mmCIF file of C-alpha atoms and ligand atoms in Angstrom:
data_model
loop_
_atom_site.group_PDB
_atom_site.id
_atom_site.type_symbol
_atom_site.label_atom_id
_atom_site.label_comp_id
_atom_site.label_asym_id
_atom_site.label_seq_id
_atom_site.Cartn_x
_atom_site.Cartn_y
_atom_site.Cartn_z
ATOM 1 C CA MET Q 555 109.267 83.818 91.825
ATOM 2 C CA ALA Q 556 106.879 81.925 89.568
ATOM 3 C CA PHE Q 557 108.887 78.779 90.154
ATOM 4 C CA VAL Q 558 108.814 79.261 93.919
ATOM 5 C CA ALA Q 559 105.091 79.895 93.757
ATOM 6 C CA LEU Q 560 104.656 76.683 91.822
ATOM 7 C CA TYR Q 561 106.720 74.809 94.374
ATOM 8 C CA VAL Q 562 104.562 76.181 97.170
ATOM 9 C CA LEU Q 563 101.423 75.034 95.402
ATOM 10 C CA LEU Q 564 102.512 71.609 94.249
ATOM 11 C CA LEU Q 565 105.229 70.278 96.486
ATOM 12 C CA SER Q 566 105.274 71.945 99.863
ATOM 13 C CA GLY Q 567 102.257 70.032 101.176
ATOM 14 C CA GLU Q 568 101.245 73.031 103.289
ATOM 15 C CA THR Q 569 97.736 74.378 103.609
ATOM 16 C CA PHE Q 570 97.009 78.085 103.406
ATOM 17 C CA ASP Q 571 94.334 80.611 104.258
ATOM 18 C CA ALA Q 572 95.747 83.295 101.995
ATOM 19 C CA PHE Q 573 98.938 84.240 100.176
ATOM 20 C CA VAL Q 574 100.992 87.333 100.921
ATOM 21 C CA CYS Q 575 103.097 88.213 97.941
ATOM 22 C CA ASP Q 576 105.817 90.797 98.394
ATOM 23 C CA GLN Q 577 107.155 93.178 95.772
ATOM 24 C CA VAL Q 578 107.153 90.921 92.700
ATOM 25 C CA SER Q 579 103.703 90.475 91.224
ATOM 26 C CA ALA Q 580 104.652 88.063 88.416
ATOM 27 C CA CYS Q 581 103.911 85.035 90.602
ATOM 28 C CA ILE Q 582 100.316 86.030 91.356
ATOM 29 C CA PRO Q 583 98.857 84.231 88.304
ATOM 30 C CA VAL Q 584 100.608 81.060 89.481
ATOM 31 C CA LEU Q 585 99.220 81.411 93.002
ATOM 32 C CA ARG Q 586 95.774 81.753 91.527
ATOM 33 C CA LEU Q 587 96.077 78.291 90.019
ATOM 34 C CA ALA Q 588 95.659 76.710 93.450
ATOM 35 C CA ARG Q 589 93.021 73.972 93.326
ATOM 36 C CA THR Q 590 90.914 75.634 95.972
ATOM 37 C CA ARG Q 591 91.520 79.211 95.067
ATOM 38 C CA LYS Q 592 93.024 81.262 97.909
ATOM 39 C CA LYS Q 593 93.027 85.028 98.182
ATOM 40 C CA VAL Q 594 96.239 86.889 97.368
ATOM 41 C CA LEU Q 595 97.403 90.028 99.142
ATOM 42 C CA PHE Q 596 100.112 91.861 97.239
ATOM 43 C CA TYR Q 597 102.473 94.276 98.997
ATOM 44 C CA CYS Q 598 103.422 96.449 96.054
ATOM 45 C CA HIS Q 599 105.578 98.898 98.077
ATOM 46 C CA PHE Q 600 106.095 101.132 95.023
ATOM 47 C CA PRO Q 601 105.576 100.539 91.264
ATOM 48 C CA ASP Q 602 108.691 98.732 90.088
ATOM 49 C CA GLN Q 603 108.606 100.369 86.659
ATOM 50 C CA LEU Q 604 109.277 103.774 88.222
ATOM 51 C CA LEU Q 605 112.426 102.508 89.887
ATOM 52 C CA THR Q 606 114.290 101.698 86.702
ATOM 53 C CA LYS Q 607 115.826 104.120 84.223
ATOM 54 C CA ARG Q 608 115.009 104.024 80.514
ATOM 55 C CA GLU Q 609 117.869 105.885 78.924
ATOM 56 C CA SER Q 610 118.062 104.039 75.635
ATOM 57 C CA PHE Q 611 115.554 102.806 73.113
ATOM 58 C CA LEU Q 612 116.705 99.231 73.709
ATOM 59 C CA LYS Q 613 116.089 99.547 77.416
ATOM 60 C CA ARG Q 614 112.620 100.929 76.787
ATOM 61 C CA LEU Q 615 111.899 98.078 74.428
ATOM 62 C CA TYR Q 616 113.198 95.564 76.954
ATOM 63 C CA ARG Q 617 111.034 97.036 79.708
ATOM 64 C CA LEU Q 618 107.857 97.190 77.626
ATOM 65 C CA PRO Q 619 106.711 93.591 78.245
ATOM 66 C CA LEU Q 620 107.944 93.683 81.830
ATOM 67 C CA ASP Q 621 105.976 96.849 82.593
ATOM 68 C CA TRP Q 622 102.913 95.325 81.007
ATOM 69 C CA LEU Q 623 103.389 92.137 83.014
ATOM 70 C CA GLU Q 624 103.786 94.106 86.237
ATOM 71 C CA GLU Q 625 100.565 96.022 85.704
ATOM 72 C CA TYR Q 626 98.580 93.024 84.499
ATOM 73 C CA THR Q 627 99.624 90.670 87.284
ATOM 74 C CA THR Q 628 99.321 93.361 89.969
ATOM 75 C CA GLY Q 629 95.709 93.705 88.941
ATOM 76 C CA MET Q 630 95.161 89.996 89.647
ATOM 77 C CA ALA Q 631 95.698 90.387 93.407
ATOM 78 C CA ASP Q 632 92.633 90.365 95.656
ATOM 79 C CA CYS Q 633 94.047 93.090 97.884
ATOM 80 C CA ILE Q 634 96.848 95.504 97.046
ATOM 81 C CA VAL Q 635 98.747 97.434 99.691
ATOM 82 C CA VAL Q 636 101.367 100.146 99.224
ATOM 83 C CA ASN Q 637 103.800 101.839 101.608
ATOM 84 C CA SER Q 638 102.087 105.243 101.977
ATOM 85 C CA LYS Q 639 99.125 107.333 100.889
ATOM 86 C CA PHE Q 640 101.596 109.147 98.686
ATOM 87 C CA THR Q 641 102.451 105.899 96.897
ATOM 88 C CA ALA Q 642 98.741 105.086 96.601
ATOM 89 C CA SER Q 643 98.338 108.214 94.472
ATOM 90 C CA VAL Q 644 101.436 107.321 92.434
ATOM 91 C CA PHE Q 645 99.987 103.829 91.950
ATOM 92 C CA LYS Q 646 96.808 105.261 90.449
ATOM 93 C CA ASP Q 647 98.744 107.558 88.125
ATOM 94 C CA THR Q 648 101.083 104.786 86.989
ATOM 95 C CA PHE Q 649 98.792 101.798 86.498
ATOM 96 C CA LYS Q 650 96.175 103.413 84.287
ATOM 97 C CA SER Q 651 94.247 100.188 83.753
ATOM 98 C CA LEU Q 652 93.959 99.747 87.542
ATOM 99 C CA SER Q 653 92.714 103.247 88.316
ATOM 100 C CA HIS Q 654 89.483 101.793 89.737
ATOM 101 C CA ILE Q 655 91.515 100.179 92.539
ATOM 102 C CA ASN Q 656 92.235 102.086 95.741
ATOM 103 C CA PRO Q 657 95.263 100.406 97.284
ATOM 104 C CA ASP Q 658 95.347 100.133 101.068
ATOM 105 C CA VAL Q 659 98.270 101.490 103.036
ATOM 106 C CA LEU Q 660 100.650 99.322 105.066
ATOM 107 C CA TYR Q 661 103.401 101.503 106.498
ATOM 108 C CA PRO Q 662 106.901 100.046 106.708
ATOM 109 C CA SER Q 663 107.979 99.683 110.302
ATOM 110 C CA LEU Q 664 110.972 99.914 112.541
ATOM 111 C CA ASN Q 665 111.899 96.697 114.297
ATOM 112 C CA ILE Q 666 112.386 98.314 117.672
ATOM 113 C CA SER Q 667 113.867 95.319 119.449
ATOM 114 C CA SER Q 668 116.522 94.761 116.799
ATOM 115 C CA PHE Q 669 117.181 98.520 116.753
ATOM 116 C CA GLU Q 670 117.613 98.441 120.533
ATOM 117 C CA GLU Q 671 120.144 95.622 120.241
ATOM 118 C CA ILE Q 672 122.601 97.762 118.279
ATOM 119 C CA VAL Q 673 125.515 98.780 120.478
ATOM 120 C CA PRO Q 674 126.469 102.441 119.904
ATOM 121 C CA ALA Q 675 129.969 102.954 118.534
ATOM 122 C CA ASP Q 676 132.524 105.484 119.674
ATOM 123 C CA ILE Q 677 132.418 108.308 117.114
ATOM 124 C CA ALA Q 678 134.677 110.783 118.917
ATOM 125 C CA ASP Q 679 137.231 110.666 116.115
ATOM 126 C CA LEU Q 680 134.614 111.124 113.373
ATOM 127 C CA ILE Q 681 132.969 114.342 114.469
ATOM 128 C CA PRO Q 682 134.134 117.473 116.281
ATOM 129 C CA LYS Q 683 133.917 117.531 120.067
ATOM 130 C CA LYS Q 684 130.431 117.912 121.459
ATOM 131 C CA LYS Q 685 128.669 120.924 119.994
ATOM 132 C CA LYS Q 686 125.478 122.144 121.604
ATOM 133 C CA PHE Q 687 123.526 122.145 118.356
ATOM 134 C CA SER Q 688 124.623 119.308 116.135
ATOM 135 C CA PHE Q 689 122.297 118.760 113.172
ATOM 136 C CA LEU Q 690 122.391 115.520 111.228
ATOM 137 C CA SER Q 691 121.485 114.669 107.642
ATOM 138 C CA ILE Q 692 121.394 111.016 106.645
ATOM 139 C CA ASN Q 693 120.937 110.002 103.039
ATOM 140 C CA ARG Q 694 122.796 108.430 100.170
ATOM 141 C CA TYR Q 695 125.000 110.776 98.115
ATOM 142 C CA GLU Q 696 122.495 111.021 95.292
ATOM 143 C CA ARG Q 697 121.339 114.230 93.605
ATOM 144 C CA LYS Q 698 117.664 113.432 93.977
ATOM 145 C CA LYS Q 699 118.082 113.452 97.768
ATOM 146 C CA ASN Q 700 118.587 117.247 97.583
ATOM 147 C CA LEU Q 701 121.348 117.280 100.204
ATOM 148 C CA ALA Q 702 122.414 120.756 99.058
ATOM 149 C CA LEU Q 703 119.315 122.042 100.834
ATOM 150 C CA ALA Q 704 120.843 121.121 104.207
ATOM 151 C CA LEU Q 705 124.003 123.096 103.435
ATOM 152 C CA GLU Q 706 122.065 126.100 102.145
ATOM 153 C CA ALA Q 707 119.829 126.071 105.214
ATOM 154 C CA LEU Q 708 122.912 125.976 107.435
ATOM 155 C CA HIS Q 709 124.271 128.988 105.587
ATOM 156 C CA GLU Q 710 120.957 130.778 106.003
ATOM 157 C CA LEU Q 711 120.910 129.932 109.716
ATOM 158 C CA ARG Q 712 124.340 131.427 110.178
ATOM 159 C CA GLY Q 713 123.042 134.862 109.166
ATOM 160 C CA ARG Q 714 120.442 134.723 111.919
ATOM 161 C CA LEU Q 715 122.644 133.733 114.848
ATOM 162 C CA GLY Q 716 125.100 135.616 116.996
ATOM 163 C CA SER Q 717 128.676 134.387 116.769
ATOM 164 C CA HIS Q 718 128.487 132.581 120.135
ATOM 165 C CA GLU Q 719 125.470 130.569 119.041
ATOM 166 C CA TRP Q 720 126.968 129.924 115.614
ATOM 167 C CA ASP Q 721 130.083 128.509 117.269
ATOM 168 C CA GLU Q 722 127.898 125.832 118.814
ATOM 169 C CA VAL Q 723 126.221 124.832 115.537
ATOM 170 C CA HIS Q 724 127.429 121.924 113.454
ATOM 171 C CA LEU Q 725 126.049 119.820 110.624
ATOM 172 C CA VAL Q 726 126.991 116.191 110.065
ATOM 173 C CA MET Q 727 126.246 114.998 106.541
ATOM 174 C CA ALA Q 728 126.288 111.218 106.700
ATOM 175 C CA GLY Q 729 125.555 109.314 103.543
ATOM 176 C CA GLY Q 730 125.685 105.896 102.010
ATOM 177 C CA TYR Q 731 128.546 105.967 99.547
ATOM 178 C CA ASP Q 732 129.925 103.447 97.118
ATOM 179 C CA LYS Q 733 133.053 104.508 95.278
ATOM 180 C CA ARG Q 734 132.040 102.350 92.301
ATOM 181 C CA VAL Q 735 128.917 104.474 91.828
ATOM 182 C CA LEU Q 736 129.867 107.516 89.777
ATOM 183 C CA GLU Q 737 126.988 109.626 91.068
ATOM 184 C CA ASN Q 738 128.046 109.081 94.693
ATOM 185 C CA VAL Q 739 131.612 110.141 93.938
ATOM 186 C CA GLU Q 740 130.645 113.187 91.873
ATOM 187 C CA HIS Q 741 127.911 114.370 94.191
ATOM 188 C CA TYR Q 742 130.091 114.103 97.271
ATOM 189 C CA GLU Q 743 132.597 116.427 95.575
ATOM 190 C CA GLU Q 744 129.803 118.792 94.488
ATOM 191 C CA LEU Q 745 128.584 119.094 98.065
ATOM 192 C CA ARG Q 746 132.084 119.701 99.387
ATOM 193 C CA ARG Q 747 132.526 122.490 96.862
ATOM 194 C CA LEU Q 748 129.151 123.964 97.800
ATOM 195 C CA ALA Q 749 130.059 123.973 101.507
ATOM 196 C CA ASP Q 750 133.252 125.736 100.552
ATOM 197 C CA LYS Q 751 131.467 128.299 98.421
ATOM 198 C CA LEU Q 752 128.940 129.001 101.187
ATOM 199 C CA GLY Q 753 131.766 129.433 103.677
ATOM 200 C CA VAL Q 754 130.330 126.864 106.116
ATOM 201 C CA ASN Q 755 133.102 124.290 105.732
ATOM 202 C CA ASP Q 756 134.273 124.571 109.351
ATOM 203 C CA HIS Q 757 130.776 123.762 110.526
ATOM 204 C CA VAL Q 758 130.179 120.693 108.379
ATOM 205 C CA THR Q 759 131.507 117.157 108.677
ATOM 206 C CA PHE Q 760 131.012 114.804 105.742
ATOM 207 C CA LEU Q 761 130.862 111.100 106.481
ATOM 208 C CA ARG Q 762 130.817 108.450 103.787
ATOM 209 C CA SER Q 763 129.259 105.101 104.613
ATOM 210 C CA PHE Q 764 128.807 104.389 108.277
ATOM 211 C CA SER Q 765 127.860 101.365 110.325
ATOM 212 C CA ASP Q 766 124.573 100.895 112.170
ATOM 213 C CA GLU Q 767 126.529 101.257 115.409
ATOM 214 C CA GLN Q 768 127.877 104.638 114.290
ATOM 215 C CA LYS Q 769 124.438 105.699 113.103
ATOM 216 C CA ILE Q 770 122.949 105.173 116.566
ATOM 217 C CA SER Q 771 125.691 107.320 118.078
ATOM 218 C CA LEU Q 772 125.137 110.015 115.466
ATOM 219 C CA PHE Q 773 121.462 110.201 116.383
ATOM 220 C CA SER Q 774 122.295 110.379 120.096
ATOM 221 C CA ASN Q 775 124.729 113.178 119.435
ATOM 222 C CA SER Q 776 122.244 115.305 117.451
ATOM 223 C CA VAL Q 777 119.576 117.821 118.408
ATOM 224 C CA CYS Q 778 117.702 117.412 115.154
ATOM 225 C CA VAL Q 779 117.695 115.524 111.849
ATOM 226 C CA LEU Q 780 117.356 117.250 108.472
ATOM 227 C CA TYR Q 781 115.590 115.156 105.838
ATOM 228 C CA THR Q 782 115.807 116.855 102.460
ATOM 229 C CA PRO Q 783 114.330 114.669 99.668
ATOM 230 C CA SER Q 784 111.046 115.664 98.018
ATOM 231 C CA ASN Q 785 108.420 113.062 97.114
ATOM 232 C CA GLU Q 786 110.133 110.334 99.104
ATOM 233 C CA HIS Q 787 108.053 107.126 98.846
ATOM 234 C CA PHE Q 788 108.124 106.606 102.584
ATOM 235 C CA GLY Q 789 111.519 107.169 104.205
ATOM 236 C CA ILE Q 790 112.815 105.057 107.080
ATOM 237 C CA VAL Q 791 115.322 107.645 108.401
ATOM 238 C CA PRO Q 792 112.585 109.853 109.930
ATOM 239 C CA LEU Q 793 111.306 106.808 111.840
ATOM 240 C CA GLU Q 794 114.759 105.981 113.160
ATOM 241 C CA ALA Q 795 115.345 109.619 114.081
ATOM 242 C CA MET Q 796 112.025 109.979 115.890
ATOM 243 C CA TYR Q 797 112.586 106.735 117.740
ATOM 244 C CA MET Q 798 115.998 108.077 118.822
ATOM 245 C CA ARG Q 799 114.200 111.179 120.174
ATOM 246 C CA CYS Q 800 115.431 113.546 117.474
ATOM 247 C CA PRO Q 801 112.985 116.049 116.000
ATOM 248 C CA VAL Q 802 112.958 115.847 112.189
ATOM 249 C CA ILE Q 803 112.843 118.773 109.775
ATOM 250 C CA ALA Q 804 111.599 117.373 106.476
ATOM 251 C CA VAL Q 805 110.091 118.447 103.172
ATOM 252 C CA ASN Q 806 106.301 118.655 103.123
ATOM 253 C CA SER Q 807 105.750 116.081 100.382
ATOM 254 C CA GLY Q 808 105.814 112.295 100.069
ATOM 255 C CA GLY Q 809 106.090 109.902 102.996
ATOM 256 C CA PRO Q 810 107.233 112.411 105.660
ATOM 257 C CA LEU Q 811 103.768 114.013 105.478
ATOM 258 C CA GLU Q 812 102.498 110.774 106.982
ATOM 259 C CA SER Q 813 105.381 109.749 109.239
ATOM 260 C CA ILE Q 814 106.090 113.120 110.876
ATOM 261 C CA ALA Q 815 103.505 115.053 112.905
ATOM 262 C CA HIS Q 816 104.095 118.689 112.029
ATOM 263 C CA ASN Q 817 104.950 120.840 115.046
ATOM 264 C CA VAL Q 818 104.765 117.761 117.280
ATOM 265 C CA THR Q 819 107.590 115.418 116.260
ATOM 266 C CA GLY Q 820 109.277 117.806 113.840
ATOM 267 C CA PHE Q 821 108.617 120.387 111.160
ATOM 268 C CA LEU Q 822 107.391 119.957 107.591
ATOM 269 C CA CYS Q 823 108.615 122.712 105.286
ATOM 270 C CA ASP Q 824 108.760 123.692 101.644
ATOM 271 C CA PRO Q 825 112.126 122.628 100.207
ATOM 272 C CA LEU Q 826 113.567 126.107 100.723
ATOM 273 C CA PRO Q 827 116.676 127.046 102.726
ATOM 274 C CA THR Q 828 114.769 129.876 104.453
ATOM 275 C CA GLN Q 829 112.034 127.531 105.682
ATOM 276 C CA PHE Q 830 114.481 124.872 106.834
ATOM 277 C CA ALA Q 831 116.490 127.584 108.597
ATOM 278 C CA ASP Q 832 113.302 128.864 110.307
ATOM 279 C CA ALA Q 833 112.769 125.429 111.795
ATOM 280 C CA MET Q 834 116.458 124.993 112.719
ATOM 281 C CA GLU Q 835 116.357 128.372 114.410
ATOM 282 C CA LYS Q 836 113.414 127.218 116.546
ATOM 283 C CA ILE Q 837 115.473 124.253 117.727
ATOM 284 C CA VAL Q 838 118.391 126.530 118.607
ATOM 285 C CA ARG Q 839 116.288 129.201 120.339
ATOM 286 C CA ASP Q 840 114.119 126.854 122.386
ATOM 287 C CA PRO Q 841 116.294 124.352 124.233
ATOM 288 C CA LEU Q 842 113.266 122.407 125.490
ATOM 289 C CA LEU Q 843 111.937 121.729 122.018
ATOM 290 C CA LYS Q 844 114.398 118.901 121.343
ATOM 291 C CA ASP Q 845 113.215 117.055 124.434
ATOM 292 C CA THR Q 846 109.468 117.548 123.987
ATOM 293 C CA MET Q 847 109.501 116.783 120.266
ATOM 294 C CA GLY Q 848 111.936 113.934 120.836
ATOM 295 C CA ALA Q 849 109.671 112.329 123.418
ATOM 296 C CA ALA Q 850 106.654 112.735 121.127
ATOM 297 C CA GLY Q 851 108.635 111.131 118.294
ATOM 298 C CA ARG Q 852 109.408 108.049 120.310
ATOM 299 C CA VAL Q 853 105.760 107.632 121.278
ATOM 300 C CA ARG Q 854 104.652 108.089 117.664
ATOM 301 C CA VAL Q 855 107.022 105.435 116.292
ATOM 302 C CA THR Q 856 106.162 102.978 119.050
ATOM 303 C CA GLU Q 857 102.430 103.402 118.494
ATOM 304 C CA LYS Q 858 102.191 103.721 114.712
ATOM 305 C CA PHE Q 859 105.354 102.329 113.159
ATOM 306 C CA SER Q 860 106.494 99.376 115.259
ATOM 307 C CA SER Q 861 106.597 95.768 114.030
ATOM 308 C CA GLU Q 862 103.539 95.168 116.227
ATOM 309 C CA ALA Q 863 101.615 97.971 114.498
ATOM 310 C CA PHE Q 864 102.662 96.531 111.138
ATOM 311 C CA SER Q 865 101.584 92.988 112.082
ATOM 312 C CA GLU Q 866 98.265 94.211 113.413
ATOM 313 C CA GLN Q 867 97.497 96.197 110.262
ATOM 314 C CA LEU Q 868 98.524 93.328 107.975
ATOM 315 C CA TYR Q 869 96.427 90.942 110.055
ATOM 316 C CA GLN Q 870 93.381 93.171 109.619
ATOM 317 C CA TYR Q 871 93.814 93.171 105.835
ATOM 318 C CA ILE Q 872 94.187 89.369 105.771
ATOM 319 C CA ARG Q 873 91.127 88.963 107.998
ATOM 320 C CA ARG Q 874 89.110 91.143 105.647
ATOM 321 C CA LEU Q 875 90.218 88.981 102.718
ATOM 322 C CA THR Q 876 89.464 85.635 104.279
ATOM 323 C CA GLU Q 877 86.169 86.418 105.990
HETATM 324 C C1 NAG T 1639 112.826 92.020 115.243
HETATM 325 O O1 NAG T 1639 114.128 91.824 115.706
HETATM 326 C C2 NAG T 1639 114.251 90.786 116.653
HETATM 327 C C3 NAG T 1639 115.669 90.819 117.205
HETATM 328 O O2 NAG T 1639 116.627 90.967 116.194
HETATM 329 C C4 NAG T 1639 113.905 89.457 115.987
HETATM 330 O O3 NAG T 1639 114.015 88.402 116.910
HETATM 331 C C5 NAG T 1639 112.457 89.564 115.466
HETATM 332 O O4 NAG T 1639 112.125 88.390 114.757
HETATM 333 C C6 NAG T 1639 112.286 90.766 114.575
HETATM 334 N N1 NAG T 1639 110.863 90.935 114.283
HETATM 335 C C7 NAG T 1639 110.413 91.118 113.062
HETATM 336 C C8 NAG T 1639 108.932 91.296 112.945
HETATM 337 O O5 NAG T 1639 111.119 91.165 112.091
HETATM 338 C C1 NAG T 1640 103.246 124.775 117.226
HETATM 339 O O1 NAG T 1640 103.448 124.466 118.583
HETATM 340 C C2 NAG T 1640 103.656 125.610 119.409
HETATM 341 C C3 NAG T 1640 104.012 125.119 120.789
HETATM 342 O O2 NAG T 1640 103.222 124.043 121.190
HETATM 343 C C4 NAG T 1640 102.397 126.468 119.382
HETATM 344 O O3 NAG T 1640 102.578 127.612 120.153
HETATM 345 C C5 NAG T 1640 102.094 126.851 117.920
HETATM 346 O O4 NAG T 1640 100.876 127.554 117.856
HETATM 347 C C6 NAG T 1640 102.012 125.625 117.043
HETATM 348 N N1 NAG T 1640 101.899 126.026 115.648
HETATM 349 C C7 NAG T 1640 101.128 125.397 114.772
HETATM 350 C C8 NAG T 1640 101.168 125.913 113.383
HETATM 351 O O5 NAG T 1640 100.430 124.452 115.077
#
């Protein structure tokens, strides 16, 4: 990154109003060497040092200078933006020497036109024939995603429904899965065992790794999306779901607090099976809810989380810097 920054400064022959530096802050000191100093906007997304594990002493030692470098060079930017208000608070807790800085928020966006270009795939052989109430959970098979919550909520819901309604309920657990990643393999098996133990096996379909084309069809086939992780930095799945006119039931922490409008485009709940089941029950009992919340979701994504909204917000930050 530093090398590329140097190239930009010395060899590209371009002129600039400002630099936008994405994700890696180590090149900011280089950009500041420009002969006529230009302002630097840094899109931090999320502190890098929180995304790496430090299991051994050696790893901690190895990360020590890198963490220092990240914090020091991040502080050299003229404007820092992060991906949510939630991350802004994490930023302040993590970079102690930068606690005087209030990062601005630039929400990630959904590229609607490229999303629209995806041709839905036939998924008839992946999931059971059309159920009236098909719920969908999309997330990688990782423990921190709290996928068990979806299964427990389904089990809770079962106790509240008559057998006719229950017959029409299904849950599709679709998750990114890489058989070389031990956690994916183990967690998938854990969830299968849990579904078994809860006696909801016949009402759950597990999918491992799916294409974008299949994902679109899964959304279209669902009445509602369950989004189970706590303290998610932002979360793109709720945006995709809302754009596809699916209400989203999510945990009331992290990014979903900002992406989902409670009671309008979905429900924000404590990470408890009873609360998730309350919200799922509303979807089952009120057939119009899917349509009204779905329509509101599409409007919300188009207005607040489209590429155009992203460009406009970024442009405002750049304008402020260069004025
Ligand atoms: C969005 O996707 C379209 C079609 O794939 C592409 O032409 C366009 O450049 C993308 N826009 C952004 C902002 O990435
Ligand atoms: C949620 O929306 C319903 C229907 O619009 C309304 O009756 C209810 O009062 C709302 N609840 C909250 C907590 O806003």
